[in-house]
Coordinates of C-alpha atoms in Angstrom, one line a residue:
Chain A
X53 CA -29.3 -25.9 -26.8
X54 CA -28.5 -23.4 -25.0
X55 CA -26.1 -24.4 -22.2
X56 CA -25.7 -21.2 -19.8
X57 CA -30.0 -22.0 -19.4
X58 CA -29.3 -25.1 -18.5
X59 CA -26.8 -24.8 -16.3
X60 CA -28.3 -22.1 -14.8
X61 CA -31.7 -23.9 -14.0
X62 CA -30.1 -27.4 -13.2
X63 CA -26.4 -27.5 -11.7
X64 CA -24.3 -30.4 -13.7
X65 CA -20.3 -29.7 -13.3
X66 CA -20.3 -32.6 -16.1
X67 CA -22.1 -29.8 -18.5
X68 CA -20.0 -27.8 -19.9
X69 CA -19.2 -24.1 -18.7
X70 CA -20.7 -21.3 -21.1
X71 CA -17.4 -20.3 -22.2
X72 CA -17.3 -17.8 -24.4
X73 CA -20.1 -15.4 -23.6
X74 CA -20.1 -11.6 -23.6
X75 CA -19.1 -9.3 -21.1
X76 CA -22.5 -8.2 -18.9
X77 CA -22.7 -4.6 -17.9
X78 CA -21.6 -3.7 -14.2
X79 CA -21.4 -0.4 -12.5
X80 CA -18.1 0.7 -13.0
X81 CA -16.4 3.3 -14.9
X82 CA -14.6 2.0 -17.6
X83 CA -11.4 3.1 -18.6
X84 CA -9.7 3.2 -21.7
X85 CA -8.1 -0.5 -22.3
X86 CA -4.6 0.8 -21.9
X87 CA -4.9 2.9 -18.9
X88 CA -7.8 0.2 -16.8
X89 CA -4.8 -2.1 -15.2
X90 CA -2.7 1.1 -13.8
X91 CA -6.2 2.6 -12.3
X92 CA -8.2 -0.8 -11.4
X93 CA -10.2 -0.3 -8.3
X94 CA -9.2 -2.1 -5.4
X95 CA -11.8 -4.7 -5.5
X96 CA -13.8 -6.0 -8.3
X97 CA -16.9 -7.8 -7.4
X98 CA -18.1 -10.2 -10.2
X99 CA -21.4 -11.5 -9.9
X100 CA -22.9 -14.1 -11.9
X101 CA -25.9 -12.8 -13.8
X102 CA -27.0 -15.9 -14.9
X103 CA -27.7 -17.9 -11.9
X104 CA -31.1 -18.6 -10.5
X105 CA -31.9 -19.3 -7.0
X106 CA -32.4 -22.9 -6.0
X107 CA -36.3 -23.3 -6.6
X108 CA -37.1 -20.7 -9.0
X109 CA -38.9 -22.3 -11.8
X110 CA -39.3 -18.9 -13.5
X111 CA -39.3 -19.6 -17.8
X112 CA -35.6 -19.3 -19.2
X113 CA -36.2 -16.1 -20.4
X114 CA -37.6 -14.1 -17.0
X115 CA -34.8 -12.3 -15.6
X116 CA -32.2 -14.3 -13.6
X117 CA -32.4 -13.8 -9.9
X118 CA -28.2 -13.4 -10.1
X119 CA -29.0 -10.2 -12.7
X120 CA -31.1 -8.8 -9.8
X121 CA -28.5 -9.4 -7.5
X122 CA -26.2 -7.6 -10.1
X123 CA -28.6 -4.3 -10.3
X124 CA -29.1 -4.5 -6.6
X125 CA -25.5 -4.1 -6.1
X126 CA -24.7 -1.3 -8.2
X127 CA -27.8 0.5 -6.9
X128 CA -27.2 -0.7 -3.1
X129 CA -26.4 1.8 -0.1
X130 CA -23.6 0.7 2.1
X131 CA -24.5 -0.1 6.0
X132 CA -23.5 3.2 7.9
X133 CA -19.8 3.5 8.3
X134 CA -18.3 1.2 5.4
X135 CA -16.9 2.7 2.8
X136 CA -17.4 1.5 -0.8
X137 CA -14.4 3.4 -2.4
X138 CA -12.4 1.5 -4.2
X139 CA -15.2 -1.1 -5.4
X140 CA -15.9 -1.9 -8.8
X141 CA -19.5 -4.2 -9.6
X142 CA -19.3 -5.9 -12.5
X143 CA -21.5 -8.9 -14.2
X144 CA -20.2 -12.1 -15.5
X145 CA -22.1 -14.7 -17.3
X146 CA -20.9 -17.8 -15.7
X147 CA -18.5 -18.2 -12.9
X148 CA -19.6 -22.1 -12.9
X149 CA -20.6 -22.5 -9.3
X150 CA -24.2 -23.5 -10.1
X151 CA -24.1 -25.9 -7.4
X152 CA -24.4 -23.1 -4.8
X153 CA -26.3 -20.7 -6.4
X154 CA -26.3 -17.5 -6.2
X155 CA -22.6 -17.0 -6.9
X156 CA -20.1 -13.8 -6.7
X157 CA -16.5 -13.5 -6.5
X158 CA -14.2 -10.8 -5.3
X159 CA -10.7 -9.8 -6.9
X160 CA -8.6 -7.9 -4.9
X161 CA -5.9 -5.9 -7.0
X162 CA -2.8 -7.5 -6.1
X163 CA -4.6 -9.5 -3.2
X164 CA -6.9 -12.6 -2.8
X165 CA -9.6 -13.9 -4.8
X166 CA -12.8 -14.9 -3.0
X167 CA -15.7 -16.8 -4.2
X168 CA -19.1 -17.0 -2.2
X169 CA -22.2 -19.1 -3.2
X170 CA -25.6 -19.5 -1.4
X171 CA -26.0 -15.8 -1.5
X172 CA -29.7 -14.4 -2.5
X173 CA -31.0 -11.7 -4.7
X174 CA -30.7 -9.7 -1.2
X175 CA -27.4 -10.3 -0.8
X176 CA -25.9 -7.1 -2.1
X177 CA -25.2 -5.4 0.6
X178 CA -23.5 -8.2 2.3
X179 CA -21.2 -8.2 -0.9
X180 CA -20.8 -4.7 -0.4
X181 CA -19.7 -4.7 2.8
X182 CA -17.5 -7.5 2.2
X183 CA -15.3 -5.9 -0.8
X184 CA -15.4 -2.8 1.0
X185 CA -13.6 -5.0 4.3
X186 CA -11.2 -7.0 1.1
X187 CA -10.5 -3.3 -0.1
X188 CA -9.1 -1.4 3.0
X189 CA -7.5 -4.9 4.3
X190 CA -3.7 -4.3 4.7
X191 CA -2.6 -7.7 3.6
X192 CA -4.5 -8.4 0.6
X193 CA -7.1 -11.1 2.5
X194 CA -10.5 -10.6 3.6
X195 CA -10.6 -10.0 7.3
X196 CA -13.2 -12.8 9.1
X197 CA -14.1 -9.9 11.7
X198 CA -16.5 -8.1 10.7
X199 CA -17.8 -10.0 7.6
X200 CA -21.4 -10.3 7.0
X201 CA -22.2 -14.1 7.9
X202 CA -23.9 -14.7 4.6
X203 CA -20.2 -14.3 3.7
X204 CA -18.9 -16.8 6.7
X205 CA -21.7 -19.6 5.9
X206 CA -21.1 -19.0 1.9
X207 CA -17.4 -19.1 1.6
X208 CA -16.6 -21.4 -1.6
X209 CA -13.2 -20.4 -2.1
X210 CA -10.0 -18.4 -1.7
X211 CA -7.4 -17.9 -4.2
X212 CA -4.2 -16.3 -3.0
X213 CA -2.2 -14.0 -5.3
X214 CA 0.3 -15.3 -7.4
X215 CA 2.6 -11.9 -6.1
X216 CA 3.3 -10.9 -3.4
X217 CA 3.5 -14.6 -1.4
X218 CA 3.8 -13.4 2.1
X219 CA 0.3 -13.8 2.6
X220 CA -0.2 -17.1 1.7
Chain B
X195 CA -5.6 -24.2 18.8
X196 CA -4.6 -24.5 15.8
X197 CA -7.3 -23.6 13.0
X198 CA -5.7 -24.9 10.1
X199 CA -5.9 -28.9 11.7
X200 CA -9.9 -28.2 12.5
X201 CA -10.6 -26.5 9.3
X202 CA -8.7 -29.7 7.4
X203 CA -10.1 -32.4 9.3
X204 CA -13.8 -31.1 10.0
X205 CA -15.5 -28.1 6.9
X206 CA -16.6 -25.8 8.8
X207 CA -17.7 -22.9 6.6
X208 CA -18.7 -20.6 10.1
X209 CA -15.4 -20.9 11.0
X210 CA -12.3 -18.5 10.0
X211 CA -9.9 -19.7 7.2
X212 CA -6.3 -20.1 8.5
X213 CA -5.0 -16.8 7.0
X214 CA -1.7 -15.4 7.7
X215 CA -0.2 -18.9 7.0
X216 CA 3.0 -18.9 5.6
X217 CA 3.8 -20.0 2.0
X218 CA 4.2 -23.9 1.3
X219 CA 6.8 -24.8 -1.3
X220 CA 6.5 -26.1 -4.2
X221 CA 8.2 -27.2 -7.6
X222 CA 8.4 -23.8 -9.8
X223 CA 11.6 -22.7 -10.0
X224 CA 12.1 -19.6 -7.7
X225 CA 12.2 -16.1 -9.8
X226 CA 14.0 -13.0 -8.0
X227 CA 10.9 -11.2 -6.6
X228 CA 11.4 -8.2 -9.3
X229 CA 11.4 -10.4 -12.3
X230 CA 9.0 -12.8 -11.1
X231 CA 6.0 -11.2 -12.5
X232 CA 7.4 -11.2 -15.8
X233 CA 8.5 -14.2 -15.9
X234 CA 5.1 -16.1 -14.4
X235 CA 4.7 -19.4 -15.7
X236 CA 1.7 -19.3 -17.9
X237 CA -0.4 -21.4 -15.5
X238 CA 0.3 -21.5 -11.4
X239 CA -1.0 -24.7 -10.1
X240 CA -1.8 -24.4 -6.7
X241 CA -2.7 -27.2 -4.3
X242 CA -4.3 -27.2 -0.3
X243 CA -1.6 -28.9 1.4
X244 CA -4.0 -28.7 4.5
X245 CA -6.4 -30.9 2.7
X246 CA -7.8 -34.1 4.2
X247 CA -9.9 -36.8 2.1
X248 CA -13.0 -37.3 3.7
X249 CA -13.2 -40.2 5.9
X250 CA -9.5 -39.6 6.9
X251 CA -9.3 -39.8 10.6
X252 CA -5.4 -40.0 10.5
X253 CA -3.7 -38.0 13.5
X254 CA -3.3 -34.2 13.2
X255 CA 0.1 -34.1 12.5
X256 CA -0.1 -37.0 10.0
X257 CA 1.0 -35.9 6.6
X258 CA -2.0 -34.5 4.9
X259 CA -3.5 -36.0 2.2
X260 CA -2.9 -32.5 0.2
X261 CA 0.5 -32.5 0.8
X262 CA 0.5 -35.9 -0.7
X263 CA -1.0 -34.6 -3.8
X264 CA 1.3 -31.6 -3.9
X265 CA 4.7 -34.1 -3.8
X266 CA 3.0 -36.0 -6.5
X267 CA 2.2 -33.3 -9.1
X268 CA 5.6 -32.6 -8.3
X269 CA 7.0 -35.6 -9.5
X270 CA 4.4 -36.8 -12.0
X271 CA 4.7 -37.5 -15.4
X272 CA 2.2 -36.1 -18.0
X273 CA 0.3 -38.5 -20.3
X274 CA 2.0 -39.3 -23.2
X275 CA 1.6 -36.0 -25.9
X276 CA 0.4 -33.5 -23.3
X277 CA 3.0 -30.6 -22.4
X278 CA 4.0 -29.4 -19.3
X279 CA 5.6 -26.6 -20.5
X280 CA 4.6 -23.1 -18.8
X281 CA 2.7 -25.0 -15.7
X282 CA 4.5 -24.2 -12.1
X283 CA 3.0 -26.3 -9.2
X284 CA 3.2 -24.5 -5.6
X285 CA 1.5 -25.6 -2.5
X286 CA -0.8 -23.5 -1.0
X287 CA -1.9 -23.9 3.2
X288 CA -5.8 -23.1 2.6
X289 CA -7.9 -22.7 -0.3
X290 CA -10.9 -22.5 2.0
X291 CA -12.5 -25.3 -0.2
X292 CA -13.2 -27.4 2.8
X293 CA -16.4 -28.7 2.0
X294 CA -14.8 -30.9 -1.1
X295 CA -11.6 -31.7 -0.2
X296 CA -9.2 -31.8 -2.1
X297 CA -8.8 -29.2 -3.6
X298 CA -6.5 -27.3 -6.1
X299 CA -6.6 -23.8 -8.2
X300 CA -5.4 -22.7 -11.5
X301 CA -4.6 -19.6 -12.5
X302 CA -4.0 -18.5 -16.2
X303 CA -1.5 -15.5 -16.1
X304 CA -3.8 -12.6 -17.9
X305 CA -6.7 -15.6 -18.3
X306 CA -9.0 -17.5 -16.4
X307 CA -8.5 -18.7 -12.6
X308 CA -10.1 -22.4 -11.9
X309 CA -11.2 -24.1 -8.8
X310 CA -11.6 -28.1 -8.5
X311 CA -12.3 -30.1 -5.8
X312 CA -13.2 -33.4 -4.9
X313 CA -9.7 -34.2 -6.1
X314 CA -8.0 -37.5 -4.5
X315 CA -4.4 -37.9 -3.5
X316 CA -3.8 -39.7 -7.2
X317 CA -5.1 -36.6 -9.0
X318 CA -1.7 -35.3 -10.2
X319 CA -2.0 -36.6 -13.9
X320 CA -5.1 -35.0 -14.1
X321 CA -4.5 -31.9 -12.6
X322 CA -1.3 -31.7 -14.5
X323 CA -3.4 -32.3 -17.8
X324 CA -6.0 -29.7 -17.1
X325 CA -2.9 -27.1 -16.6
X326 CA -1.6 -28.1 -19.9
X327 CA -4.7 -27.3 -21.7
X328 CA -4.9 -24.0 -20.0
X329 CA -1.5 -23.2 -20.3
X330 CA -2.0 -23.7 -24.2
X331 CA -5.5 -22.3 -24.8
X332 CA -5.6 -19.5 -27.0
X333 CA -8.7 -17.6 -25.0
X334 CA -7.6 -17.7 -21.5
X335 CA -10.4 -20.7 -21.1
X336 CA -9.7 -24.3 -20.4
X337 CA -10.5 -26.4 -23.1
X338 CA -13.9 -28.9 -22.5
X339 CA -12.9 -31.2 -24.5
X340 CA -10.0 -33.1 -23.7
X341 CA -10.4 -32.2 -19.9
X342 CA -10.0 -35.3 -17.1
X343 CA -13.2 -36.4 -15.8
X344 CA -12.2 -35.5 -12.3
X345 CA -12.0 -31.5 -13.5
X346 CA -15.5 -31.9 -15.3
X347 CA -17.2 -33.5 -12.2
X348 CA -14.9 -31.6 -9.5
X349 CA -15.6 -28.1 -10.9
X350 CA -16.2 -25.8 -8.0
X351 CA -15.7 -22.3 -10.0
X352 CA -14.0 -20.3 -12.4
X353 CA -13.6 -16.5 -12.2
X354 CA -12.6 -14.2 -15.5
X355 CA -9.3 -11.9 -15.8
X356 CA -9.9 -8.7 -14.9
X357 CA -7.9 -8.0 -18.3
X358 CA -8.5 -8.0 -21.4
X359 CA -12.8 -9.1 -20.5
X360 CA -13.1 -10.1 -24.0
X361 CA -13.8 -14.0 -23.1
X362 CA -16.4 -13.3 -20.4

């Protein structure tokens, strides 16, 4: 069976994650293994590529609407005046939020981790916007002015950093 | 008014997480700042201590049902033949998790971070338990099997290490 289908098409948190899977293909440039943590982008956005949006009875093997989402992102303009520097878009297989599909989650180097759900294949540029906001923030968290409110009604989780732990 | 009692007492996903809050204690013994990061624990346990279990209409400033959880991981013992070694518990003021309360994160140092919720003031063991198994899995993933029922069911989402991406 193959369990990342399944869990993609019907959320079951008593299924087991897809652990194990490959790496999916993002947008960023990659560095070499030894120099990536020195020179890390500020942000890394992961986004699920396996999730599908609730209702999409698509067959197993049409693209998922979370791999749209991923090429939409690395593809995406930025709204006028927000800065995507320091972004990276990346894909990851399973971040097991099926529940609240479509899923992405934001790193910040040093800073919080975010996860969002509910989002849609249009959705990119609300990511966008949002890592570009957890990127320039001066204390690692991801400031509520100014975020997109698919971001507001879609916040699943925060994860503060485990250094610095002024923030927290 | 204070955001932190609303967000506990009532999920409100429109509304802004308490940031800036400052850092909760917990039972990891306390590093100096410059050797801290080299000396991480191999899994960081981190529990809301905001959290409130649904239905809980104690008084604001009644201890919350998080910080109840906290004090217990604190003090629990681990089932017989699972190993707490390399697992540091810290409190943490808002996960942002709201809508399943409670709530708790794990975060493998260079592996996997995890997000539960749905948790209950007598999750400790199994919290504790989960930990374990991350703490001793050779991928950076947390084990399926073996894991408590209450981290199967309460999954809410897991998010890769930026390094090494081998396991994604």
């Amino acid at each position: 069976m193959d369990v990342s289908v399944e869990r993609g098409a019907i959320p079951d948190s008593t299924a087991p994650e897809p652990g194990g899977d490959s790496a999916e293909a993002g947008c960023a440039p990659q560095a070499a293994p030894e120099a990536a943590r020195e020179t890390a982008p500020a942000v890394t956005l992961l986004i699920c590529t396996t999730c599908r949006a609730p209702g999409n009875d698509a067959p197993p093997d049409a693209q998922r609407d979370g791999a749209r989402l991923l090429a939409s992102a690395c593809a995406a303009s930025l709204p006028e005046g927000v800065a995507v520097e320091g972004v990276a878009v990346e894909g990851v297989s399973c971040l097991a939020n099926c529940k609240r599909a479509l899923s992405a989650a934001m790193v910040r180097r040093d800073g919080w981790t975010y996860v969002f759900g509910d989002l849609s294949p249009d959705s990119a540029a609300d990511l966008l916007t949002g890592a570009a906001l957890l990127a320039g923030s001066p204390d690692g968290l991801m400031p509520w002015r100014g975020r997109p409110d698919a971001l507001k009604r879609g916040m699943v989780a925060r994860i503060p950093p485990l250094f610095p732990k002024e923030t927290r």
